[in-house]
Coordinates of C-alpha atoms and ligand atoms in Angstrom, one line a residue:
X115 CA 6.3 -8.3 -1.6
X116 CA 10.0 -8.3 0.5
X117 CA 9.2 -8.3 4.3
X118 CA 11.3 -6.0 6.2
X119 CA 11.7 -6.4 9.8
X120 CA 13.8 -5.3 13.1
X121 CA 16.4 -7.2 13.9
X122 CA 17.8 -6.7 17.9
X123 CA 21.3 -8.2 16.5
X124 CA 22.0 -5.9 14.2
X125 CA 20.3 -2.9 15.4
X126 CA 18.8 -2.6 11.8
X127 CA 16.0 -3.1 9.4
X128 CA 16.2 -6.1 7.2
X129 CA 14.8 -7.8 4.5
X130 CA 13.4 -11.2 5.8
X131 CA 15.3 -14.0 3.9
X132 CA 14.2 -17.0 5.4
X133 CA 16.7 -20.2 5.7
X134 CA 14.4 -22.7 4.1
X135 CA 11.9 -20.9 1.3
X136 CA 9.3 -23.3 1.7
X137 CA 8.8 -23.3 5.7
X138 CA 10.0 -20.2 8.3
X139 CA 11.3 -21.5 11.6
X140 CA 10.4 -19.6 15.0
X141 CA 11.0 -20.0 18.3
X142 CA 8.8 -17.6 20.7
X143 CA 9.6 -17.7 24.4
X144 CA 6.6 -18.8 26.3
X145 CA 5.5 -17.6 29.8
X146 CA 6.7 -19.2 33.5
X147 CA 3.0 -20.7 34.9
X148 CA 3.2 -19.6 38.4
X149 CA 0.8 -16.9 38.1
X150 CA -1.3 -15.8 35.1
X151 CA -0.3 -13.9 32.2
X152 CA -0.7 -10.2 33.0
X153 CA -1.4 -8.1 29.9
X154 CA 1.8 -7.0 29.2
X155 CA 3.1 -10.7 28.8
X156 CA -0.4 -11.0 26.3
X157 CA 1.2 -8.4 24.0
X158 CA 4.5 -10.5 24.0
X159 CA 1.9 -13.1 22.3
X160 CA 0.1 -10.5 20.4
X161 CA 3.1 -9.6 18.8
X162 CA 4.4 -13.1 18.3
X163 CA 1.4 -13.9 16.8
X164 CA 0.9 -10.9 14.8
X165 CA 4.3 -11.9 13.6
X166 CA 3.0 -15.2 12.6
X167 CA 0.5 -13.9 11.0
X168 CA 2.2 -11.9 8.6
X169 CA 4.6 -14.5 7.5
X170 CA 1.4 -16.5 6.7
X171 CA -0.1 -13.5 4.8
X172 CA 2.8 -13.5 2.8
X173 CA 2.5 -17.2 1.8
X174 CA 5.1 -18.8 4.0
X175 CA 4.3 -22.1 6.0
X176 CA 5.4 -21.5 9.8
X177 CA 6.6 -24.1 12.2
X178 CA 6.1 -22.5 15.5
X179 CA 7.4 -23.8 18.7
X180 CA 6.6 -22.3 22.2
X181 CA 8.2 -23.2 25.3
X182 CA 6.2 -23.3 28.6
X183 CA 8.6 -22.5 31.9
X184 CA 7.9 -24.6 34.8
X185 CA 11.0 -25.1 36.2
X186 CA 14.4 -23.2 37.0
X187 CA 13.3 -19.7 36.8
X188 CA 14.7 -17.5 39.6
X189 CA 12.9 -14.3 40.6
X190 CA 15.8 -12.5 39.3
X191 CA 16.7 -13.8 35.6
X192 CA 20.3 -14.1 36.8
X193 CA 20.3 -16.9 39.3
X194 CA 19.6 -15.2 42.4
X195 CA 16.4 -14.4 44.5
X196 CA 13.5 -16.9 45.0
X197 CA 12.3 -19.8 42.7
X198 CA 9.2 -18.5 40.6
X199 CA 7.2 -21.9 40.8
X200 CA 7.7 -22.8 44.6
X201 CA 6.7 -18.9 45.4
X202 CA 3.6 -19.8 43.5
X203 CA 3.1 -23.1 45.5
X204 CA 3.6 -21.7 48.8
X205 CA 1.2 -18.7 47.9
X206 CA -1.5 -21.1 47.1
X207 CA -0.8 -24.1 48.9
X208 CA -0.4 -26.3 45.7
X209 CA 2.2 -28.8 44.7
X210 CA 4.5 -27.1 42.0
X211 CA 3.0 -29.3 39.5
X212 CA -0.9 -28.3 40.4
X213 CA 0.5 -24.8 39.9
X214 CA 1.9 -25.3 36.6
X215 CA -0.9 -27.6 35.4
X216 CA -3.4 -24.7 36.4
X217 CA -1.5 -21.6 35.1
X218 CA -1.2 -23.4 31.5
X219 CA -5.0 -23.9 31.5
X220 CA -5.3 -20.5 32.3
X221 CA -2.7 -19.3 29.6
X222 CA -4.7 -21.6 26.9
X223 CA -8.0 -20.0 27.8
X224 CA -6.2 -16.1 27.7
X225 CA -4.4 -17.0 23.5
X226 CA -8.1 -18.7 22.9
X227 CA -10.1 -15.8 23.9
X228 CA -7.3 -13.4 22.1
X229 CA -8.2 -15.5 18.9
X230 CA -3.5 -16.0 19.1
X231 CA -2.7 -18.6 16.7
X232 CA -1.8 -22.0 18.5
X233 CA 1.9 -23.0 18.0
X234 CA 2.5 -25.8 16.2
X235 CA 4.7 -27.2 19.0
X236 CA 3.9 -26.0 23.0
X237 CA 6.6 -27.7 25.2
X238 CA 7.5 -27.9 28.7
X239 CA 10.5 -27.5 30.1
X240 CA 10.0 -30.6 32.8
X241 CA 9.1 -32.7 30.0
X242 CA 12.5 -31.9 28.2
X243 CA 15.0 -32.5 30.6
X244 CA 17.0 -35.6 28.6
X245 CA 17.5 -33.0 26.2
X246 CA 18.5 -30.6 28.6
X247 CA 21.3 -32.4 30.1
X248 CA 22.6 -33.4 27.2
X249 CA 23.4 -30.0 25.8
X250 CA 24.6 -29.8 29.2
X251 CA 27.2 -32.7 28.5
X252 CA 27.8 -31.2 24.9
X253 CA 29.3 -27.9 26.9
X254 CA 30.8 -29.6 29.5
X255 CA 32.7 -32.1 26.8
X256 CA 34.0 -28.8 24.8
X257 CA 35.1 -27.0 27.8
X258 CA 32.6 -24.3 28.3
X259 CA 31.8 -25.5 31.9
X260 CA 32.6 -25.6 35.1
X261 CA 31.2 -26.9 38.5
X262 CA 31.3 -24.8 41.5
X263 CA 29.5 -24.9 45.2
X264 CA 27.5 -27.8 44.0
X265 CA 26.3 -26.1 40.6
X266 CA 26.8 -26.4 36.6
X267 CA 28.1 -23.5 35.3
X268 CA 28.6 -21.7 31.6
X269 CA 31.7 -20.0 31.5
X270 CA 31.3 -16.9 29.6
X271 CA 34.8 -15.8 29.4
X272 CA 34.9 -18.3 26.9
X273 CA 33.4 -16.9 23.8
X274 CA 34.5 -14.0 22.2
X275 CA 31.5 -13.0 21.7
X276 CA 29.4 -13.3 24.4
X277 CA 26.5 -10.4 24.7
X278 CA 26.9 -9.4 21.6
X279 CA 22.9 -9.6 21.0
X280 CA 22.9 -7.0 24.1
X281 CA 26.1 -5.1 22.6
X282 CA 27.2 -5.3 26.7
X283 CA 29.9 -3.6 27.4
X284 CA 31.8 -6.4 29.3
X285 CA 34.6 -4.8 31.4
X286 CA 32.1 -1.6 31.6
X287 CA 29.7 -3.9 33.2
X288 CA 32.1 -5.3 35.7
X289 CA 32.0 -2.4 38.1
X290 CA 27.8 -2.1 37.6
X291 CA 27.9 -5.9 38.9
X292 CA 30.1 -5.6 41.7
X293 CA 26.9 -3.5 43.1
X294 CA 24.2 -6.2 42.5
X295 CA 23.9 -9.3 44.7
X296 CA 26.2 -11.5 43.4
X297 CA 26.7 -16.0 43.0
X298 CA 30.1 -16.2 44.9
X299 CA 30.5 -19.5 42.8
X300 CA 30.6 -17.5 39.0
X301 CA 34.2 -17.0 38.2
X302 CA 32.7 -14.2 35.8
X303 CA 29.4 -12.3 36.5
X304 CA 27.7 -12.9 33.7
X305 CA 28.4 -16.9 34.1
X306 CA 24.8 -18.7 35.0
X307 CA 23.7 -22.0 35.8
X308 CA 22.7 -24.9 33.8
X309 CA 22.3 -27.1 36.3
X310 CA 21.6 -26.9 39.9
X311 CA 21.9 -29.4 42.3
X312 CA 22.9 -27.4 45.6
X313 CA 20.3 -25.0 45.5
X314 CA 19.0 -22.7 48.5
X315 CA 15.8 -23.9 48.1
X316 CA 16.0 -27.0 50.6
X317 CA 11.7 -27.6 49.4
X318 CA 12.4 -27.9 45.8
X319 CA 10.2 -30.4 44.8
X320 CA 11.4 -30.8 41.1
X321 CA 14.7 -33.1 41.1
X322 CA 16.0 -35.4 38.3
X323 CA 18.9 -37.2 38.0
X324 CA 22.1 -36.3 36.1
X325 CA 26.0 -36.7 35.9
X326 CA 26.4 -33.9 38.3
X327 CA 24.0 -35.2 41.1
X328 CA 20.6 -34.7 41.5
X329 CA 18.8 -31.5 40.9
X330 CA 17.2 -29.2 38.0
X331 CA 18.4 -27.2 35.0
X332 CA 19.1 -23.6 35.0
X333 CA 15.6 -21.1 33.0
X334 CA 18.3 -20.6 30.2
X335 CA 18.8 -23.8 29.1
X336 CA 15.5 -24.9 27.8
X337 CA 14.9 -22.6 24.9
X338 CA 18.2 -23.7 23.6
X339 CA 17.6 -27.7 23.9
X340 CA 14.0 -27.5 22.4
X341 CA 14.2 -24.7 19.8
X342 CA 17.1 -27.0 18.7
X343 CA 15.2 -30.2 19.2
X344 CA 12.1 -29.0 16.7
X345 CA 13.6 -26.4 14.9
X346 CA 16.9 -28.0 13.8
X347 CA 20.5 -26.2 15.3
X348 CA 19.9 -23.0 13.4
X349 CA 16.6 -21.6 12.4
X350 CA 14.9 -18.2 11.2
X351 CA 13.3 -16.1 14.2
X352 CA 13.7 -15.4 17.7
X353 CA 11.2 -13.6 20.1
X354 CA 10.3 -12.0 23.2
X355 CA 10.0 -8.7 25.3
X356 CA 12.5 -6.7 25.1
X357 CA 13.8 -7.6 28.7
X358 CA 15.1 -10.4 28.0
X359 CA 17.8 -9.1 25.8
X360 CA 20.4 -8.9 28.4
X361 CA 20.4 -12.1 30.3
X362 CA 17.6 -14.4 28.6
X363 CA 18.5 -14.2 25.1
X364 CA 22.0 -14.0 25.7
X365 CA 22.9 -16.8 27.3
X366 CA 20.4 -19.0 24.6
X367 CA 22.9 -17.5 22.0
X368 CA 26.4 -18.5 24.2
X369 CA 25.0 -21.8 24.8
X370 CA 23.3 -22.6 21.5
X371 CA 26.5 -21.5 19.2
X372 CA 29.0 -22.6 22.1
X373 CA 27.5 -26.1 21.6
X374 CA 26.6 -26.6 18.1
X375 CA 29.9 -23.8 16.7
X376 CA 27.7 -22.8 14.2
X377 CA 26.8 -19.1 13.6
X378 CA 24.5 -17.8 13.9
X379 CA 22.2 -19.7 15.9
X380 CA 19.3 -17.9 15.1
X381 CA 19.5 -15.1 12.1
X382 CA 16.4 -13.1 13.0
X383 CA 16.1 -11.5 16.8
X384 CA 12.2 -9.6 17.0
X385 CA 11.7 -7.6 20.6
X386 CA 8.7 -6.3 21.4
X387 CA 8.8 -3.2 24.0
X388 CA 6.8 -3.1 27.4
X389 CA 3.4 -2.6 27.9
X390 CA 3.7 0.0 30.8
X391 CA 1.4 2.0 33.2
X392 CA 0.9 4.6 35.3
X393 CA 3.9 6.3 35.6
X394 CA 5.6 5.3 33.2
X395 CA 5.8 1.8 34.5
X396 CA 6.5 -1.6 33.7
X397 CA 3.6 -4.3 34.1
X398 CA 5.2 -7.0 36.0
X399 CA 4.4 -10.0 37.4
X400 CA 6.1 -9.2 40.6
X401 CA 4.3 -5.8 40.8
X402 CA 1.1 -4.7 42.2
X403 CA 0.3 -3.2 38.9
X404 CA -0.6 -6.5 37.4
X405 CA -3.5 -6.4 35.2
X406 CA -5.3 -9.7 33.6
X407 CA -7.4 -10.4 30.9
X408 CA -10.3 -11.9 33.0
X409 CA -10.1 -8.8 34.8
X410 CA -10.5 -6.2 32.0
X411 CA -13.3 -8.9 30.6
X412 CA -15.4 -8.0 34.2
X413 CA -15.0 -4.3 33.6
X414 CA -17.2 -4.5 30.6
X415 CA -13.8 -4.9 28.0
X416 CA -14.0 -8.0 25.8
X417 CA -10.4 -9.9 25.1
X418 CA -10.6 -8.3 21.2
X419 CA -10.7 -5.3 22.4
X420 CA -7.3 -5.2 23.8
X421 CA -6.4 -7.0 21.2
X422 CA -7.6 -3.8 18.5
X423 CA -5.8 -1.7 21.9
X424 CA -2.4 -3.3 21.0
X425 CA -2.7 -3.2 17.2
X426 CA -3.0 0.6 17.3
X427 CA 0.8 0.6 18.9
X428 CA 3.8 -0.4 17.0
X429 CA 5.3 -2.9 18.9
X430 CA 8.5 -1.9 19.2
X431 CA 7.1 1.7 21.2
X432 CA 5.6 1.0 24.7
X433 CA 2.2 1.1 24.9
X434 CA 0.8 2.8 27.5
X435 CA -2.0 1.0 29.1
X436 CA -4.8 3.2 30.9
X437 CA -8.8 2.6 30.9
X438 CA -9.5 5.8 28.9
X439 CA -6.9 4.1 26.0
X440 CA -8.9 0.7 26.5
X441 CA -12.5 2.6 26.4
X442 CA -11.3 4.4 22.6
X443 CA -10.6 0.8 21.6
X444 CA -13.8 -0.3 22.9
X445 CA -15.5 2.4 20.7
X446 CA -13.3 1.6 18.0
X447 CA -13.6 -2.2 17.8
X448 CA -17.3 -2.0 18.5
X449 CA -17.9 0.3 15.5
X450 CA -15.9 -2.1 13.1
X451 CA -18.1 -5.1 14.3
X452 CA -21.4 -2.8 13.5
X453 CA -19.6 -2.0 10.1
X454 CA -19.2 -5.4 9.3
X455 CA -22.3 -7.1 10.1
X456 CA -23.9 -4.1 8.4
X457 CA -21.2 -4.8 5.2
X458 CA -21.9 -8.4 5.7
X459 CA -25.7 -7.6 4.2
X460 CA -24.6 -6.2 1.2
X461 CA -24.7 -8.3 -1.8
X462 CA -23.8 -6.6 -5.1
X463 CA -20.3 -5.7 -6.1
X464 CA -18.9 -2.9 -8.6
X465 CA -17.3 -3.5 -10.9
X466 CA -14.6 -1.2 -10.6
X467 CA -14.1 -3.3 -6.8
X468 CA -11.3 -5.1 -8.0
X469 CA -8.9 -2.2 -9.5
X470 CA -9.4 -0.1 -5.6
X471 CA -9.2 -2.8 -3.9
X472 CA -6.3 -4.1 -5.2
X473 CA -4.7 -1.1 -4.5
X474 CA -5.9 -1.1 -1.3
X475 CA -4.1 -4.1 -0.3
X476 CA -1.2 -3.6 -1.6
X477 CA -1.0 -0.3 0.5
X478 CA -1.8 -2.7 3.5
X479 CA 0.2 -5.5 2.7
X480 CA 3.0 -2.8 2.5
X481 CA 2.5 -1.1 5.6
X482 CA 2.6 -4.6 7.4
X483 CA 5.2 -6.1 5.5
X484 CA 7.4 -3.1 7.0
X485 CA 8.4 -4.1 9.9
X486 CA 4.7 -4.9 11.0
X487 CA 3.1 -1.2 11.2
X488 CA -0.5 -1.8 12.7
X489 CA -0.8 1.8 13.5
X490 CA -0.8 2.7 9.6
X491 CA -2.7 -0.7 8.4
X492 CA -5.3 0.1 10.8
X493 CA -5.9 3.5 9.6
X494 CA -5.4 2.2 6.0
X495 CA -8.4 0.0 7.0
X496 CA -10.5 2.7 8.1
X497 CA -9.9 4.6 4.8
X498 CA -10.9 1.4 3.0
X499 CA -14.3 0.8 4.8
X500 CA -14.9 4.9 4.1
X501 CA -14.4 4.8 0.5
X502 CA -17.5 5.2 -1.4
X503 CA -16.0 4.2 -4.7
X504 CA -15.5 0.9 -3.3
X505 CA -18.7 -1.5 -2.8
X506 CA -19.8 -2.9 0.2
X507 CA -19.6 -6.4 -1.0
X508 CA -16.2 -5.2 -1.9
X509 CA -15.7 -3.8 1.5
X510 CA -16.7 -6.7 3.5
X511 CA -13.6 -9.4 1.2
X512 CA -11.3 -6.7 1.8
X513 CA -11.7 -6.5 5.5
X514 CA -11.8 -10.5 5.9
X515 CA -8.5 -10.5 3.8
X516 CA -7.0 -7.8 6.4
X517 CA -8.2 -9.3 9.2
X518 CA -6.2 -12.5 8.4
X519 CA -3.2 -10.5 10.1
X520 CA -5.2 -8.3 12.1
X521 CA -6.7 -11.6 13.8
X522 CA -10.1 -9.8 15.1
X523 CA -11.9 -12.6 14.3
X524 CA -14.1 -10.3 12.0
X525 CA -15.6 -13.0 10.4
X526 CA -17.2 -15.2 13.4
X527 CA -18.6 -11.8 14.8
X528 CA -22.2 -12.2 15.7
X529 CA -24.9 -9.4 16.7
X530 CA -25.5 -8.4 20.1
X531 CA -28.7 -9.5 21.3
X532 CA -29.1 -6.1 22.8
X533 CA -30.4 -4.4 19.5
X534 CA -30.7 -0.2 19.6
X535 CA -33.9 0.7 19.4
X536 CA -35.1 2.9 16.1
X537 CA -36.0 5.9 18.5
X538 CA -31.9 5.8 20.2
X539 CA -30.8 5.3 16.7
X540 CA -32.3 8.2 15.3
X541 CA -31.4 10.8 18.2
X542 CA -28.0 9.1 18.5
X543 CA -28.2 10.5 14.2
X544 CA -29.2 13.6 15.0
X545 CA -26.7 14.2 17.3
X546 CA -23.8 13.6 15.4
X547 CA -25.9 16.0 12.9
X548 CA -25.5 18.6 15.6
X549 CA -21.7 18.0 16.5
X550 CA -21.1 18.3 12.7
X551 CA -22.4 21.5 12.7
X552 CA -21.1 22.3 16.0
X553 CA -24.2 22.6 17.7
X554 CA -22.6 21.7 21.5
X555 CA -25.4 22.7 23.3
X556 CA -28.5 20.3 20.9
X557 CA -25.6 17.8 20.7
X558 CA -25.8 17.2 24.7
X559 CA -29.2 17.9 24.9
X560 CA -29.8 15.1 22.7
X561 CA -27.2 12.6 24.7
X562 CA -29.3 13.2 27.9
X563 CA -32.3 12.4 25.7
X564 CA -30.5 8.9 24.9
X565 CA -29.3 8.2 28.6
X566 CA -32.9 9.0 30.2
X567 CA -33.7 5.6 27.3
X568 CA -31.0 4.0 28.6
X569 CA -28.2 3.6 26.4
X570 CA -25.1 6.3 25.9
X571 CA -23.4 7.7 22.9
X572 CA -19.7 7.6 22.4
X573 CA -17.6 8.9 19.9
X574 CA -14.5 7.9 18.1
X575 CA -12.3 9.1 14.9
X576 CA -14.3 6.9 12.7
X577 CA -17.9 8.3 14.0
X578 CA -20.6 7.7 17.0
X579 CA -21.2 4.3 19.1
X580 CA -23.8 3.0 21.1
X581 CA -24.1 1.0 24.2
X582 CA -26.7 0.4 27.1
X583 CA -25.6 2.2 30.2
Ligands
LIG1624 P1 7.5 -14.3 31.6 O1 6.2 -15.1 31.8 O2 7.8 -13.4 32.7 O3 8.6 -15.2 31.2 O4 7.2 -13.3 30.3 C1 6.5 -13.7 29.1 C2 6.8 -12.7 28.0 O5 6.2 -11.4 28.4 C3 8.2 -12.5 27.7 O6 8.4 -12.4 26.3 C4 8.5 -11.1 28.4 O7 9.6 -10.5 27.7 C5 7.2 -10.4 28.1 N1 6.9 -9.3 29.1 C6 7.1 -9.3 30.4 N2 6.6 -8.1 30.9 C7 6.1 -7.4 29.9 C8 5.5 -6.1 29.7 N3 5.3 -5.3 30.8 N4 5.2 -5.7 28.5 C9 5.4 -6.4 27.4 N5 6.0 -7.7 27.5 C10 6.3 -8.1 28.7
LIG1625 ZN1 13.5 -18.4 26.2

């Protein structure tokens, strides 16, 4: 079945026609370690991954390489404010290296614990830097360079086509710029650095050697020296967060196509939209709205959880993060694990199983083939597990098959030790007997019942839940 997805650089659905048939190619930009992963960068990953996922549901091998940033990045993407890794360093008293070493650790532990399919290649950008500056030397030797106040620069006046993943309105854009705080040395202001060697940032502990002194390569350059390295000089799939459209992704394509001349670089661009909270706002790093996983963990919220909280938001709509949207998936996800260790029992099929559940997954397979809807796979799930034609042996192959994009680890799911007792079960039954027949006043009668036991009922689309207090 054709796979349709979003491509940023043509603002339009496509089929997915991969380079190679026998082995897709993507590139996913990985996070800068000099703080954790908040969980807006996780659903970056869950998407990615998601991503992934499908391409392997589809019968595609994936090669998957993932950069890790830990040098170069600026607090601002366009080469100005403080250095990301020595603000971490000074904050914790830590060599730069120290930080990065224990940020990755961290990272591994968060795509572990969010069951995210390991890339086939994770590389740092410290441990690429040959590569680095000779991409470097490739622009420099076919005139897309320049050196001013001590730095190496990319000149974007140049290409013809430079922003066109961002469709930026260049001479627009001029004006807006002259407002921002602004690199005297850029002869255009969209110019960045590739390589810096008189930086402001007298501490910097990470130096190397090259042909224009001693120093360290600009955030861009990386992506474009190892996506090329592992992935060959033009490849499938590109990804990230929608933020870095602008700058980020950008100035990977000017460089990558600038050096190699071959277009395009990369054929498919995938964004996936913020995770935002509050008011409407963007989780950042910088922010002091910065959620982590091991944070929503000690609040009671296991790392699937948000995993089943993302999957119910197409990932190109921002999902809005709150406690009471985390607590529904909580409900949600905990009443599909009861389902499936109670499906998991069953042992006789029909033998009309194979004819519905066939049609099943093509239904699914179709709804995640287009573009990757979760929201309507998800509920096509539910419909599945409440299908009485269907057997529960049936059930249960079905659900393991969905869960191979879904990724919620259905299959490993073992019982709670905390078992509900018979007596909580059956007044947690009754209950829902009562709010069926809209009987509010029995139905709460019979929740304080439950709490003075100690556990409380919940509710959710698919039916009750129930948890110790
Ligand atoms: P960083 O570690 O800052 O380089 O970001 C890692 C990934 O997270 C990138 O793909 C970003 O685009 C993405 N990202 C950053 N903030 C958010 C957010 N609030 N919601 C979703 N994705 C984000
Ligand atoms: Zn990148």
């Amino acid at each position: 079945m054709a796979i349709t997805l979003f491509n940023t650089l043509t603002r339009k659905r496509e089929e997915f026609v991969p380079l190679d048939r026998k082995e897709v190619r993507l590139y996913t930009c990985g996070p800068t370690v000099y703080n954790y992963a908040h969980i807006g960068n996780l659903r970056a990953y869950l998407f990615e991954d998601l991503l992934k996922r499908t391409l392997l549901f589809n019968n595609y091998n994936v090669k998957h390489v993932m950069n890790i940033t830990d040098v170069g990045h600026l607090t601002s993407d366009a080469d100005t404010g403080e250095d990301k890794m020595l603000k971490g360093a000074k904050r914790e008293g830590k060599t730069v290296w120290e930080v990065a070493e224990f940020y990755i650790d961290a990272f591994n532990r968060d795509l572990f614990k969010l069951n995210i399919l390991k890339p086939t290649i994770l590389c740092r950008a410290t441990d690429h830097i040959t590569e680095q500056i000779e991409l470097i030397k490739r622009l420099e030797k076919k005139g897309f360079t320049y050196v001013a106040g001590g730095n190496v620069y990319f000149d974007t006046s140049k290409l013809s086509d430079y922003g066109k993943l961002a469709q930026l309105n260049l001479n627009a854009e001029k004006t807006v710029q002259a407002r921002v705080e602004k690199d005297a040395n850029k002869r255009n202001p969209h110019d960045f650095v590739l390589w810096f060697t008189k930086s402001k940032f007298q501490e910097q502990e990470m130096k190397w050697a090259s042909p224009w002194g001693e120093g360290y390569p600009g955030w861009h350059i990386e992506c474009s020296a190892m996506s090329m390295k592992y992935l060959g000089e033009q490849f499938d799939i590109h990804c990230g967060g929608i933020d870095h459209i602008p700058v980020h992704h950008t100035n990977e394509i000017a460089q990558s196509e600038a050096a190699t001349g071959k277009k395009p670089w990369v054929e498919y661009w995938l964004h996936n939209e913020f995770l935002v909270i509050g008011d409407n706002e963007k989780m950042a790093k910088s922010g002091d709205n910065f959620l982590t996983l091991s944070l929503i963990e000690s609040k009671g919220y296991p790392a699937l959880v948000y995993r089943y909280l993302c999957l119910g938001t197409h990932y190109r709509k921002p999902l809005m993060f709150s406690y009471e949207a985390l607590e529904g998936a909580k409900n949600s996800y905990r009443r599909l694990t009861e389902k499936t260790l109670e499906l998991k029992k069953e042992k006789t099929a029909m033998k009309e199983d194979k004819e519905i559940a066939d049609e099943y997954l093509a239904v699914f397979t179709a709804q995640i083939n287009d573009d990757l809807n979760t929201p309507q796979a998800l509920a096509t799930m539910w419909e599945m597990l409440g299908d009485a034609k269907l057997s529960g042996k049936g059930k249960f192959t079905l659900l393991l098959k969905f869960d191979k994009v879904l990724g919620l680890d259905l299959k490993n799911f073992k019982e709670e030790k905390i078992k509900v007792p018979a007596e909580v079960k059956k007044l947690a039954e009754e209950r829902e007997l009562a709010r069926k027949n809209k009987d509010w006043k029995k139905s709460d009668e019979l929740r304080e019942k439950i709490k003075a036991l100690g556990y409380v009922v919940g509710d959710t689309k698919e039916g009750y839940v129930v948890s110790k207090v």
